[in-house]
Structures are given as C-alpha cells and as structure tokens.
C-alpha cells in the first residue's frame, strides 16, 4: 500500500513480523479491516533470508521449525512453501575444557558419566517445568521460590561435574541467547513448558526444534503472507504514539501518517513496545514490565565453501565448544546445491564480545575454530556472511525477551493482558513455543481472536 497521510481501519496492527501479519489475516478473515504499520522497509522482522549466491539462501534470522510446530507446518502448506529436513548424518565435533577436539563417539565414551549427569538434570527440569502453567507462570506452586533465583544458580546447585555444567550452559544459552545468570529459573521452566519437554527444546534432531527448513528460505513465509494482505500493509511507518480510549485508537507514525481504528494490536517485542508513547500513559506495572524485558544477544555467521567437505570426513557439521568463539554450529547446505555451508552461532556473551569486533577479526577467530574441528580446508571459504541483531533499530537483539529474576511474579500479569483498546502480540507473549516462529503465530492468532470477540460483542 502506498503511504497515505490518513487511514481508517477496524484494527490497527503495529509490526509486520509474522505475529502482526497473522493477526491481520485473522482479522480480515473475520470481515474486519486491518492496517499493519511496519517501521522497516520490508516485512518479516526477525525472519531475514539473504541470497548472496543465487539459489543459496542464508538465514540471518529464523531458520528451522520442529515436529511440534504445527501452526508453522500448516501455514507453510497453505502458502505453498515446501520444506526439507535438516542434514544430520555423521558425528558432532566436541571441544570442552582441556579435552582437545574429540569426535562424538570418542566424546561419548570419555564423558559417559558426565552425559548421564546431564540427562538426570534434564529429566528433573522436565518434571519441574510440568508444574508451570504457561498462561500464568506466577501461579506455579513454587513460583516465588523459582523466580528469585537465576537458572545459573539452580544449575550451579546440582552438583554437576564441570563438563556437564558446561554442556548445560551451552545448550541453554543456545536457546535464550543470554548467560543463565541473567534469567530467572522460573522463566527457564516456563520456556521449557511452552515447548513441551527439554528434549524438544534442546535436541537438534528427532522431535527437536531444528528438524525442518523451508525451500527458498524462511523469508518465503512472510513474503507470501504479505502478498495475501498487501493492500493492508504500510512500510516505513514507525509507530511513535498511540492515543487510546476504551473503544478507539489513533496511531501516529513518524512522517505524519495517522491510522484510526477501534482496536490496536502491538505485535513487537515488549522492550520496543515500551518505547512507543501512549496517551493516556499506560499503568506503572505495564511500563515497569517493559523496562525489565531485555532482548537477548545472538548473531549468525556463515562460511560458504565449494563443497561440504566435512561430510566426507563423517561429520554432521555440528560442533559444541567452550573454547569458541562459537559454542555451536550447523550444516546449512541446500539440497541440490553443490556449495557447503556451515553456520556458526555467537550467543549471549560470545555475541556481545565478538559482535563488537571488526568483522575481519571475528571472521579470523571463527575460521581458526573451524580449522581446529574440520582441518585446513575450512580456512578457505568462498564467502563469509554474518548478521548482527542488536544494532537493528526495529529489533534490538534476539532471539526474544528474557525475564530476569522476580519479573514473572511481580509483573508477569501485564505481559499480554489487554489495556482497554490495546492488545499485545509478538512471539514474546506466546504460550506455545514462545520465542519461536510458532509462538509468533500463536500470539498473533490469540490477539486477533480477542479483538474479533470484543468487536462482535
Ligand atoms: C538470528 C535469529 C535466529 C532465529 N532462529 C529461529 C529458528 O530457527 N526457528 C524459529 O522458530 N525462530 C527463530 N527465531 C525467532 C523468530 O524469528 C521469532 O520468534 C519471530 O520471527 C518473531 O516474530 P514476531 O512477529 O513476534 O516479531 P518480529 O519478527 O520482531 O516482528 C516485529 C515487527 O515490528 C516492526 N516494528 C518494530 N518496532 C516498530 C514500530 N515502532 N512501529 C512499527 N513497526 C515496528 C519490526 O520491524 C518487525 O518487522 C530466530 C530469530 C533470530 C533473530
């Protein structure tokens, strides 16, 4: 839609990420008129595919779905986006403590006891997470106790050996993108419970969150979704002020665009939602909540080679390391394309440290790591691409918002509760696979249904 100066709609939606666009489509299907105001010059938000080499999409943002991401499978089928399985054949390469680089089978043989310890703790986490009601984590029987300690403190108290504790940290930071000392233990349990069990959250295969990718790149999903509602999306329209009464909203964008409606759905991360002005001002509890929900820190770095040489050596392209800089990696080749692609993750403090270096220094440090694991061929990529998210004005970090200690129990009720005509979406407010694309769809549908019900009443 070209940028007009004034729009009337039933429902104004802030943000054309997956959540906002799903909300718009749901509202439209109910016979109401939405308008989506998007700050950026593109749709998709935390989904961002770059195709530097034709036919080789690189996912700077969201990449995978897992077997229980039923909304995403349904959406992809509806939009005609095909999927393909993540490559998994071969061994993972490990590098923990002073063990040196070890192939998976050798690592498992040497650290069988430590891996059993880890398994024990994961089972305990599943049992505790099962006590957390995802709609209201503050009502968990032990909420007060669990919300005043960090996940890191709880981990430290499990009597784990250094290797088991390190593995637990690596896999948790791989989900939350912040060190476990920054996250409430209750929030960790909530996250596990929204995803099912730890095996689904942490595993890379067999029912994990990273089993399946999209043909043509993840951005095909928002691109095709946007095409269905193109007359209802305005790009380059950053929302700055929301005036609201019990039954009307007037939404002001930078540049002068004003959208009027009966409801607004704010489908952006809570910390960004807190940067919008509201008139009248929102309650103190809502504002104090958004002051306390920082986004994590993560970036992805891609090494593209002329072939996936590690496969011939029996590796699956995954590494786990506490030497780093990257703690984890994946084979992200595209079936039918000859190139070999390895994706390295910088998360939490690794993203903060290495993300601030000049790209050449970051690339050199990551190259050295790949060479340690996969040999000299890794030193000569054809292409290197990486992507930072905290510098992006309309995201400011990823993968999602994390609740520090005492936030769920003191402020959690304000996370998704509507305030008059204002409703909240974004994956950060989801109760199913919160933080994932699946959660973005879940939250967008929930907010849209609530608005539809109100406007029908
Ligand atoms: C590096 C990375 C890797 C990830 N990997 C995965 C993965 O493998 N699998 C998975 O399921 N999920 C993954 N995720 C998470 C997934 O991308 C998100 O859960 C999902 O895309 C969030 O969608 P959303 O609509 O809730 O929010 P967003 O995508 O953040 O959308 C919000 C939109 O609002 C816009 N906006 C912000 N402020 C304003 C304003 N003031 N006015 C107007 N518009 C505004 C933004 O530009 C954006 O388009 C990853 C994310 C990142 C960044």
mmCIF file of N, CA, C and O in Angstrom, residues 303-390:
data_model
loop_
_atom_site.group_PDB
_atom_site.id
_atom_site.type_symbol
_atom_site.label_atom_id
_atom_site.label_comp_id
_atom_site.label_asym_id
_atom_site.label_seq_id
_atom_site.Cartn_x
_atom_site.Cartn_y
_atom_site.Cartn_z
ATOM 1 N N UNK A 303 29.887 -19.641 6.734
ATOM 2 C CA UNK A 303 31.052 -19.912 5.898
ATOM 3 C C UNK A 303 30.573 -20.759 4.722
ATOM 4 O O UNK A 303 30.020 -21.842 4.925
ATOM 5 N N UNK A 304 30.786 -20.231 3.516
ATOM 6 C CA UNK A 304 30.342 -20.947 2.316
ATOM 7 C C UNK A 304 31.573 -21.484 1.581
ATOM 8 O O UNK A 304 32.514 -20.728 1.287
ATOM 9 N N UNK A 305 31.582 -22.793 1.307
ATOM 10 C CA UNK A 305 32.699 -23.457 0.623
ATOM 11 C C UNK A 305 32.205 -24.035 -0.703
ATOM 12 O O UNK A 305 30.990 -24.109 -0.945
ATOM 13 N N UNK A 306 33.152 -24.482 -1.525
ATOM 14 C CA UNK A 306 32.708 -25.051 -2.803
ATOM 15 C C UNK A 306 32.069 -26.428 -2.616
ATOM 16 O O UNK A 306 31.349 -26.902 -3.492
ATOM 17 N N UNK A 307 32.306 -27.079 -1.465
ATOM 18 C CA UNK A 307 31.641 -28.365 -1.191
ATOM 19 C C UNK A 307 31.593 -28.601 0.321
ATOM 20 O O UNK A 307 32.405 -28.036 1.068
ATOM 21 N N UNK A 308 30.681 -29.440 0.781
ATOM 22 C CA UNK A 308 30.601 -29.738 2.224
ATOM 23 C C UNK A 308 31.625 -30.815 2.599
ATOM 24 O O UNK A 308 31.274 -31.971 2.851
ATOM 25 N N UNK A 309 32.896 -30.430 2.643
ATOM 26 C CA UNK A 309 33.994 -31.396 2.789
ATOM 27 C C UNK A 309 33.922 -32.171 4.110
ATOM 28 O O UNK A 309 34.402 -33.288 4.207
ATOM 29 N N UNK A 310 33.322 -31.582 5.136
ATOM 30 C CA UNK A 310 33.240 -32.251 6.437
ATOM 31 C C UNK A 310 32.389 -33.516 6.371
ATOM 32 O O UNK A 310 32.614 -34.451 7.123
ATOM 33 N N UNK A 311 31.436 -33.548 5.451
ATOM 34 C CA UNK A 311 30.566 -34.733 5.350
ATOM 35 C C UNK A 311 31.401 -35.954 4.965
ATOM 36 O O UNK A 311 31.196 -37.047 5.494
ATOM 37 N N UNK A 312 32.337 -35.770 4.033
ATOM 38 C CA UNK A 312 33.180 -36.889 3.588
ATOM 39 C C UNK A 312 34.018 -37.423 4.746
ATOM 40 O O UNK A 312 34.394 -38.603 4.767
ATOM 41 N N UNK A 313 34.301 -36.556 5.728
ATOM 42 C CA UNK A 313 35.077 -36.997 6.893
ATOM 43 C C UNK A 313 34.182 -37.547 8.003
ATOM 44 O O UNK A 313 34.638 -37.781 9.130
ATOM 45 N N UNK A 314 32.898 -37.696 7.716
ATOM 46 C CA UNK A 314 31.985 -38.316 8.679
ATOM 47 C C UNK A 314 31.414 -37.359 9.717
ATOM 48 O O UNK A 314 30.893 -37.794 10.747
ATOM 49 N N UNK A 315 31.495 -36.049 9.444
ATOM 50 C CA UNK A 315 30.938 -35.074 10.384
ATOM 51 C C UNK A 315 29.566 -34.577 9.908
ATOM 52 O O UNK A 315 29.320 -34.460 8.701
ATOM 53 N N UNK A 316 28.717 -34.224 10.890
ATOM 54 C CA UNK A 316 27.395 -33.683 10.534
ATOM 55 C C UNK A 316 27.394 -32.157 10.479
ATOM 56 O O UNK A 316 26.352 -31.540 10.238
ATOM 57 N N UNK A 317 28.556 -31.541 10.730
ATOM 58 C CA UNK A 317 28.642 -30.076 10.663
ATOM 59 C C UNK A 317 28.311 -29.398 11.985
ATOM 60 O O UNK A 317 28.396 -28.175 12.092
ATOM 61 N N UNK A 318 27.929 -30.200 12.989
ATOM 62 C CA UNK A 318 27.645 -29.596 14.300
ATOM 63 C C UNK A 318 28.900 -29.642 15.155
ATOM 64 O O UNK A 318 29.600 -30.670 15.176
ATOM 65 N N UNK A 319 29.172 -28.557 15.831
ATOM 66 C CA UNK A 319 30.240 -28.577 16.821
ATOM 67 C C UNK A 319 29.700 -28.034 18.130
ATOM 68 O O UNK A 319 28.748 -27.246 18.145
ATOM 69 N N UNK A 320 30.306 -28.477 19.219
ATOM 70 C CA UNK A 320 29.983 -27.947 20.545
ATOM 71 C C UNK A 320 31.316 -27.626 21.198
ATOM 72 O O UNK A 320 32.192 -28.498 21.279
ATOM 73 N N UNK A 321 31.477 -26.383 21.614
ATOM 74 C CA UNK A 321 32.781 -25.952 22.113
ATOM 75 C C UNK A 321 32.632 -24.953 23.246
ATOM 76 O O UNK A 321 31.728 -24.115 23.217
ATOM 77 N N UNK A 322 33.509 -25.042 24.247
ATOM 78 C CA UNK A 322 33.538 -23.950 25.223
ATOM 79 C C UNK A 322 34.813 -23.123 25.038
ATOM 80 O O UNK A 322 35.110 -22.260 25.869
ATOM 81 N N UNK A 323 35.524 -23.395 23.945
ATOM 82 C CA UNK A 323 36.696 -22.586 23.625
ATOM 83 C C UNK A 323 36.257 -21.447 22.709
ATOM 84 O O UNK A 323 36.638 -20.302 22.890
ATOM 85 N N UNK A 324 35.452 -21.805 21.707
ATOM 86 C CA UNK A 324 34.837 -20.796 20.858
ATOM 87 C C UNK A 324 35.732 -20.203 19.809
ATOM 88 O O UNK A 324 36.744 -20.799 19.466
ATOM 89 N N UNK A 325 35.307 -19.038 19.285
ATOM 90 C CA UNK A 325 34.244 -18.164 19.774
ATOM 91 C C UNK A 325 32.837 -18.783 19.715
ATOM 92 O O UNK A 325 32.034 -18.541 20.615
ATOM 93 N N UNK A 326 32.519 -19.555 18.652
ATOM 94 C CA UNK A 326 31.165 -20.097 18.584
ATOM 95 C C UNK A 326 31.043 -21.293 19.521
ATOM 96 O O UNK A 326 31.981 -22.074 19.664
ATOM 97 N N UNK A 327 29.915 -21.416 20.161
ATOM 98 C CA UNK A 327 29.648 -22.570 21.020
ATOM 99 C C UNK A 327 29.010 -23.706 20.227
ATOM 100 O O UNK A 327 29.052 -24.849 20.650
ATOM 101 N N UNK A 328 28.362 -23.363 19.113
ATOM 102 C CA UNK A 328 27.656 -24.389 18.332
ATOM 103 C C UNK A 328 27.688 -24.040 16.843
ATOM 104 O O UNK A 328 27.900 -22.883 16.471
ATOM 105 N N UNK A 329 27.450 -25.051 16.029
ATOM 106 C CA UNK A 329 27.378 -24.832 14.578
ATOM 107 C C UNK A 329 26.385 -25.807 13.962
ATOM 108 O O UNK A 329 25.907 -26.731 14.636
ATOM 109 N N UNK A 330 26.083 -25.572 12.699
ATOM 110 C CA UNK A 330 25.216 -26.478 11.939
ATOM 111 C C UNK A 330 25.636 -26.525 10.480
ATOM 112 O O UNK A 330 26.109 -25.516 9.940
ATOM 113 N N UNK A 331 25.401 -27.642 9.871
ATOM 114 C CA UNK A 331 25.494 -27.769 8.416
ATOM 115 C C UNK A 331 24.227 -27.134 7.854
ATOM 116 O O UNK A 331 23.120 -27.566 8.186
ATOM 117 N N UNK A 332 24.382 -26.101 7.036
ATOM 118 C CA UNK A 332 23.173 -25.469 6.473
ATOM 119 C C UNK A 332 23.229 -25.464 4.950
ATOM 120 O O UNK A 332 22.873 -24.467 4.310
ATOM 121 N N UNK A 333 23.673 -26.569 4.401
ATOM 122 C CA UNK A 333 23.693 -26.708 2.940
ATOM 123 C C UNK A 333 22.255 -26.773 2.411
ATOM 124 O O UNK A 333 21.323 -27.084 3.153
ATOM 125 N N UNK A 334 22.144 -26.481 1.118
ATOM 126 C CA UNK A 334 20.840 -26.558 0.456
ATOM 127 C C UNK A 334 20.846 -27.776 -0.463
ATOM 128 O O UNK A 334 21.733 -27.886 -1.315
ATOM 129 N N UNK A 335 19.880 -28.684 -0.294
ATOM 130 C CA UNK A 335 19.842 -29.863 -1.159
ATOM 131 C C UNK A 335 19.821 -29.450 -2.634
ATOM 132 O O UNK A 335 19.120 -28.510 -3.012
ATOM 133 N N UNK A 336 20.631 -30.114 -3.419
ATOM 134 C CA UNK A 336 20.658 -29.806 -4.848
ATOM 135 C C UNK A 336 21.648 -28.722 -5.214
ATOM 136 O O UNK A 336 21.891 -28.452 -6.386
ATOM 137 N N UNK A 337 22.231 -28.067 -4.220
ATOM 138 C CA UNK A 337 23.242 -27.035 -4.473
ATOM 139 C C UNK A 337 24.588 -27.599 -4.013
ATOM 140 O O UNK A 337 24.692 -28.142 -2.912
ATOM 141 N N UNK A 338 25.621 -27.462 -4.844
ATOM 142 C CA UNK A 338 26.919 -28.093 -4.533
ATOM 143 C C UNK A 338 27.647 -27.451 -3.352
ATOM 144 O O UNK A 338 28.507 -28.072 -2.738
ATOM 145 N N UNK A 339 27.354 -26.195 -3.058
ATOM 146 C CA UNK A 339 28.117 -25.490 -2.029
ATOM 147 C C UNK A 339 27.992 -26.159 -0.655
ATOM 148 O O UNK A 339 26.958 -26.746 -0.331
ATOM 149 N N UNK A 340 29.043 -26.012 0.131
ATOM 150 C CA UNK A 340 28.980 -26.429 1.521
ATOM 151 C C UNK A 340 28.807 -25.181 2.386
ATOM 152 O O UNK A 340 29.514 -24.195 2.188
ATOM 153 N N UNK A 341 27.862 -25.220 3.313
ATOM 154 C CA UNK A 341 27.627 -24.054 4.177
ATOM 155 C C UNK A 341 27.628 -24.494 5.636
ATOM 156 O O UNK A 341 26.891 -25.409 6.022
ATOM 157 N N UNK A 342 28.471 -23.840 6.425
ATOM 158 C CA UNK A 342 28.462 -24.069 7.878
ATOM 159 C C UNK A 342 28.014 -22.777 8.551
ATOM 160 O O UNK A 342 28.485 -21.680 8.203
ATOM 161 N N UNK A 343 27.098 -22.929 9.470
ATOM 162 C CA UNK A 343 26.593 -21.785 10.239
ATOM 163 C C UNK A 343 27.148 -21.881 11.659
ATOM 164 O O UNK A 343 26.997 -22.908 12.326
ATOM 165 N N UNK A 344 27.790 -20.803 12.102
ATOM 166 C CA UNK A 344 28.286 -20.742 13.484
ATOM 167 C C UNK A 344 27.431 -19.752 14.272
ATOM 168 O O UNK A 344 27.082 -18.684 13.759
ATOM 169 N N UNK A 345 27.123 -20.125 15.508
ATOM 170 C CA UNK A 345 26.303 -19.259 16.359
ATOM 171 C C UNK A 345 27.171 -18.527 17.379
ATOM 172 O O UNK A 345 27.978 -19.162 18.075
ATOM 173 N N UNK A 346 26.964 -17.225 17.483
ATOM 174 C CA UNK A 346 27.524 -16.455 18.596
ATOM 175 C C UNK A 346 26.335 -16.023 19.437
ATOM 176 O O UNK A 346 25.448 -15.313 18.946
ATOM 177 N N UNK A 347 26.314 -16.451 20.685
ATOM 178 C CA UNK A 347 25.129 -16.186 21.524
ATOM 179 C C UNK A 347 25.554 -15.709 22.901
ATOM 180 O O UNK A 347 26.622 -16.094 23.408
ATOM 181 N N UNK A 348 24.703 -14.892 23.519
ATOM 182 C CA UNK A 348 24.998 -14.386 24.862
ATOM 183 C C UNK A 348 26.284 -13.582 24.856
ATOM 184 O O UNK A 348 26.507 -12.728 23.999
ATOM 185 N N UNK A 349 27.173 -13.880 25.809
ATOM 186 C CA UNK A 349 28.419 -13.106 25.915
ATOM 187 C C UNK A 349 29.302 -13.254 24.683
ATOM 188 O O UNK A 349 30.075 -12.342 24.363
ATOM 189 N N UNK A 350 29.198 -14.384 23.990
ATOM 190 C CA UNK A 350 30.014 -14.556 22.776
ATOM 191 C C UNK A 350 29.588 -13.540 21.719
ATOM 192 O O UNK A 350 30.420 -12.983 21.008
ATOM 193 N N UNK A 351 28.283 -13.308 21.603
ATOM 194 C CA UNK A 351 27.793 -12.309 20.639
ATOM 195 C C UNK A 351 28.209 -10.912 21.077
ATOM 196 O O UNK A 351 28.584 -10.066 20.265
ATOM 197 N N UNK A 352 28.137 -10.680 22.387
ATOM 198 C CA UNK A 352 28.491 -9.347 22.894
ATOM 199 C C UNK A 352 29.967 -9.071 22.644
ATOM 200 O O UNK A 352 30.343 -7.972 22.238
ATOM 201 N N UNK A 353 30.823 -10.052 22.891
ATOM 202 C CA UNK A 353 32.260 -9.840 22.727
ATOM 203 C C UNK A 353 32.644 -9.789 21.252
ATOM 204 O O UNK A 353 33.234 -8.812 20.783
ATOM 205 N N UNK A 354 32.283 -10.836 20.520
ATOM 206 C CA UNK A 354 32.767 -10.934 19.134
ATOM 207 C C UNK A 354 31.931 -10.086 18.178
ATOM 208 O O UNK A 354 32.427 -9.681 17.129
ATOM 209 N N UNK A 355 30.689 -9.814 18.550
ATOM 210 C CA UNK A 355 29.848 -8.954 17.708
ATOM 211 C C UNK A 355 30.358 -7.531 17.661
ATOM 212 O O UNK A 355 30.056 -6.782 16.736
ATOM 213 N N UNK A 356 31.121 -7.147 18.668
ATOM 214 C CA UNK A 356 31.608 -5.760 18.717
ATOM 215 C C UNK A 356 32.958 -5.602 18.019
ATOM 216 O O UNK A 356 33.459 -4.487 17.892
ATOM 217 N N UNK A 357 33.566 -6.707 17.610
ATOM 218 C CA UNK A 357 34.857 -6.638 16.918
ATOM 219 C C UNK A 357 34.638 -6.266 15.450
ATOM 220 O O UNK A 357 33.558 -6.513 14.898
ATOM 221 N N UNK A 358 35.667 -5.751 14.784
ATOM 222 C CA UNK A 358 35.570 -5.589 13.331
ATOM 223 C C UNK A 358 35.313 -6.956 12.699
ATOM 224 O O UNK A 358 35.799 -7.984 13.206
ATOM 225 N N UNK A 359 34.574 -6.964 11.595
ATOM 226 C CA UNK A 359 34.177 -8.243 11.004
ATOM 227 C C UNK A 359 35.381 -9.126 10.681
ATOM 228 O O UNK A 359 35.347 -10.345 10.853
ATOM 229 N N UNK A 360 36.489 -8.496 10.203
ATOM 230 C CA UNK A 360 37.667 -9.294 9.808
ATOM 231 C C UNK A 360 38.223 -10.059 11.014
ATOM 232 O O UNK A 360 38.637 -11.216 10.893
ATOM 233 N N UNK A 361 38.215 -9.426 12.188
ATOM 234 C CA UNK A 361 38.739 -10.108 13.388
ATOM 235 C C UNK A 361 37.815 -11.240 13.819
ATOM 236 O O UNK A 361 38.251 -12.318 14.225
ATOM 237 N N UNK A 362 36.516 -10.966 13.732
ATOM 238 C CA UNK A 362 35.535 -12.002 14.102
ATOM 239 C C UNK A 362 35.666 -13.191 13.148
ATOM 240 O O UNK A 362 35.712 -14.340 13.574
ATOM 241 N N UNK A 363 35.763 -12.889 11.879
ATOM 242 C CA UNK A 363 35.879 -13.955 10.877
ATOM 243 C C UNK A 363 37.152 -14.780 11.125
ATOM 244 O O UNK A 363 37.119 -16.015 11.050
ATOM 245 N N UNK A 364 38.262 -14.095 11.449
ATOM 246 C CA UNK A 364 39.531 -14.822 11.659
ATOM 247 C C UNK A 364 39.404 -15.768 12.854
ATOM 248 O O UNK A 364 39.855 -16.923 12.806
ATOM 249 N N UNK A 365 38.778 -15.299 13.931
ATOM 250 C CA UNK A 365 38.640 -16.139 15.127
ATOM 251 C C UNK A 365 37.738 -17.344 14.849
ATOM 252 O O UNK A 365 38.014 -18.469 15.291
ATOM 253 N N UNK A 366 36.675 -17.125 14.097
ATOM 254 C CA UNK A 366 35.763 -18.229 13.767
ATOM 255 C C UNK A 366 36.414 -19.210 12.794
ATOM 256 O O UNK A 366 36.219 -20.426 12.893
ATOM 257 N N UNK A 367 37.218 -18.673 11.867
ATOM 258 C CA UNK A 367 37.916 -19.551 10.925
ATOM 259 C C UNK A 367 38.856 -20.485 11.686
ATOM 260 O O UNK A 367 38.911 -21.700 11.422
ATOM 261 N N UNK A 368 39.590 -19.920 12.644
ATOM 262 C CA UNK A 368 40.527 -20.734 13.423
ATOM 263 C C UNK A 368 39.778 -21.867 14.133
ATOM 264 O O UNK A 368 40.258 -23.010 14.226
ATOM 265 N N UNK A 369 38.594 -21.554 14.618
ATOM 266 C CA UNK A 369 37.802 -22.587 15.300
ATOM 267 C C UNK A 369 37.411 -23.700 14.324
ATOM 268 O O UNK A 369 37.547 -24.892 14.631
ATOM 269 N N UNK A 370 36.936 -23.313 13.148
ATOM 270 C CA UNK A 370 36.535 -24.331 12.168
ATOM 271 C C UNK A 370 37.721 -25.200 11.757
ATOM 272 O O UNK A 370 37.584 -26.412 11.570
ATOM 273 N N UNK A 371 38.884 -24.580 11.629
ATOM 274 C CA UNK A 371 40.084 -25.340 11.246
ATOM 275 C C UNK A 371 40.412 -26.370 12.332
ATOM 276 O O UNK A 371 40.787 -27.509 12.035
ATOM 277 N N UNK A 372 40.244 -25.979 13.596
ATOM 278 C CA UNK A 372 40.517 -26.945 14.683
ATOM 279 C C UNK A 372 39.619 -28.168 14.552
ATOM 280 O O UNK A 372 40.019 -29.285 14.817
ATOM 281 N N UNK A 373 38.383 -27.930 14.117
ATOM 282 C CA UNK A 373 37.424 -29.047 14.060
ATOM 283 C C UNK A 373 37.477 -29.805 12.742
ATOM 284 O O UNK A 373 37.338 -31.018 12.725
ATOM 285 N N UNK A 374 37.629 -29.070 11.640
ATOM 286 C CA UNK A 374 37.446 -29.728 10.332
ATOM 287 C C UNK A 374 38.680 -29.666 9.433
ATOM 288 O O UNK A 374 38.609 -30.065 8.271
ATOM 289 N N UNK A 375 39.781 -29.138 9.951
ATOM 290 C CA UNK A 375 41.025 -29.169 9.183
ATOM 291 C C UNK A 375 41.206 -27.964 8.272
ATOM 292 O O UNK A 375 40.372 -27.048 8.218
ATOM 293 N N UNK A 376 42.313 -28.006 7.520
ATOM 294 C CA UNK A 376 42.764 -26.854 6.739
ATOM 295 C C UNK A 376 41.796 -26.392 5.668
ATOM 296 O O UNK A 376 41.786 -25.201 5.307
ATOM 297 N N UNK A 377 40.962 -27.298 5.150
ATOM 298 C CA UNK A 377 40.016 -26.879 4.101
ATOM 299 C C UNK A 377 39.074 -25.784 4.604
ATOM 300 O O UNK A 377 38.559 -24.981 3.830
ATOM 301 N N UNK A 378 38.863 -25.791 5.908
ATOM 302 C CA UNK A 378 37.930 -24.808 6.485
ATOM 303 C C UNK A 378 38.484 -23.393 6.424
ATOM 304 O O UNK A 378 37.743 -22.417 6.583
ATOM 305 N N UNK A 379 39.783 -23.269 6.172
ATOM 306 C CA UNK A 379 40.413 -21.937 6.178
ATOM 307 C C UNK A 379 40.095 -21.138 4.928
ATOM 308 O O UNK A 379 40.344 -19.932 4.883
ATOM 309 N N UNK A 380 39.553 -21.797 3.896
ATOM 310 C CA UNK A 380 39.393 -21.101 2.614
ATOM 311 C C UNK A 380 37.942 -21.065 2.138
ATOM 312 O O UNK A 380 37.584 -21.691 1.136
ATOM 313 N N UNK A 381 37.101 -20.320 2.851
ATOM 314 C CA UNK A 381 35.711 -20.213 2.376
ATOM 315 C C UNK A 381 35.644 -19.338 1.112
ATOM 316 O O UNK A 381 36.464 -18.442 0.933
ATOM 317 N N UNK A 382 34.637 -19.623 0.323
ATOM 318 C CA UNK A 382 34.396 -18.802 -0.874
ATOM 319 C C UNK A 382 33.713 -17.499 -0.463
ATOM 320 O O UNK A 382 33.861 -16.465 -1.104
ATOM 321 N N UNK A 383 32.974 -17.578 0.624
ATOM 322 C CA UNK A 383 32.179 -16.419 1.057
ATOM 323 C C UNK A 383 31.996 -16.481 2.573
ATOM 324 O O UNK A 383 31.875 -17.570 3.138
ATOM 325 N N UNK A 384 31.991 -15.306 3.185
ATOM 326 C CA UNK A 384 31.675 -15.218 4.619
ATOM 327 C C UNK A 384 30.592 -14.157 4.793
ATOM 328 O O UNK A 384 30.702 -13.050 4.256
ATOM 329 N N UNK A 385 29.550 -14.490 5.534
ATOM 330 C CA UNK A 385 28.453 -13.539 5.780
ATOM 331 C C UNK A 385 28.084 -13.638 7.248
ATOM 332 O O UNK A 385 27.956 -14.748 7.782
ATOM 333 N N UNK A 386 27.932 -12.509 7.931
ATOM 334 C CA UNK A 386 27.363 -12.590 9.284
ATOM 335 C C UNK A 386 26.350 -11.479 9.499
ATOM 336 O O UNK A 386 26.250 -10.552 8.696
ATOM 337 N N UNK A 387 25.556 -11.626 10.545
ATOM 338 C CA UNK A 387 24.470 -10.672 10.763
ATOM 339 C C UNK A 387 24.232 -10.409 12.234
ATOM 340 O O UNK A 387 24.101 -11.341 13.023
ATOM 341 N N UNK A 388 24.224 -9.138 12.592
ATOM 342 C CA UNK A 388 24.043 -8.683 13.963
ATOM 343 C C UNK A 388 22.587 -8.248 14.149
ATOM 344 O O UNK A 388 21.966 -7.771 13.207
ATOM 345 N N UNK A 389 22.029 -8.382 15.329
ATOM 346 C CA UNK A 389 20.628 -8.007 15.536
ATOM 347 C C UNK A 389 20.421 -6.882 16.547
ATOM 348 O O UNK A 389 19.407 -6.201 16.497
ATOM 349 N N UNK A 390 21.376 -6.679 17.460
ATOM 350 C CA UNK A 390 21.111 -5.605 18.441
ATOM 351 C C UNK A 390 21.305 -4.227 17.809
ATOM 352 O O UNK A 390 20.750 -3.241 18.289
#
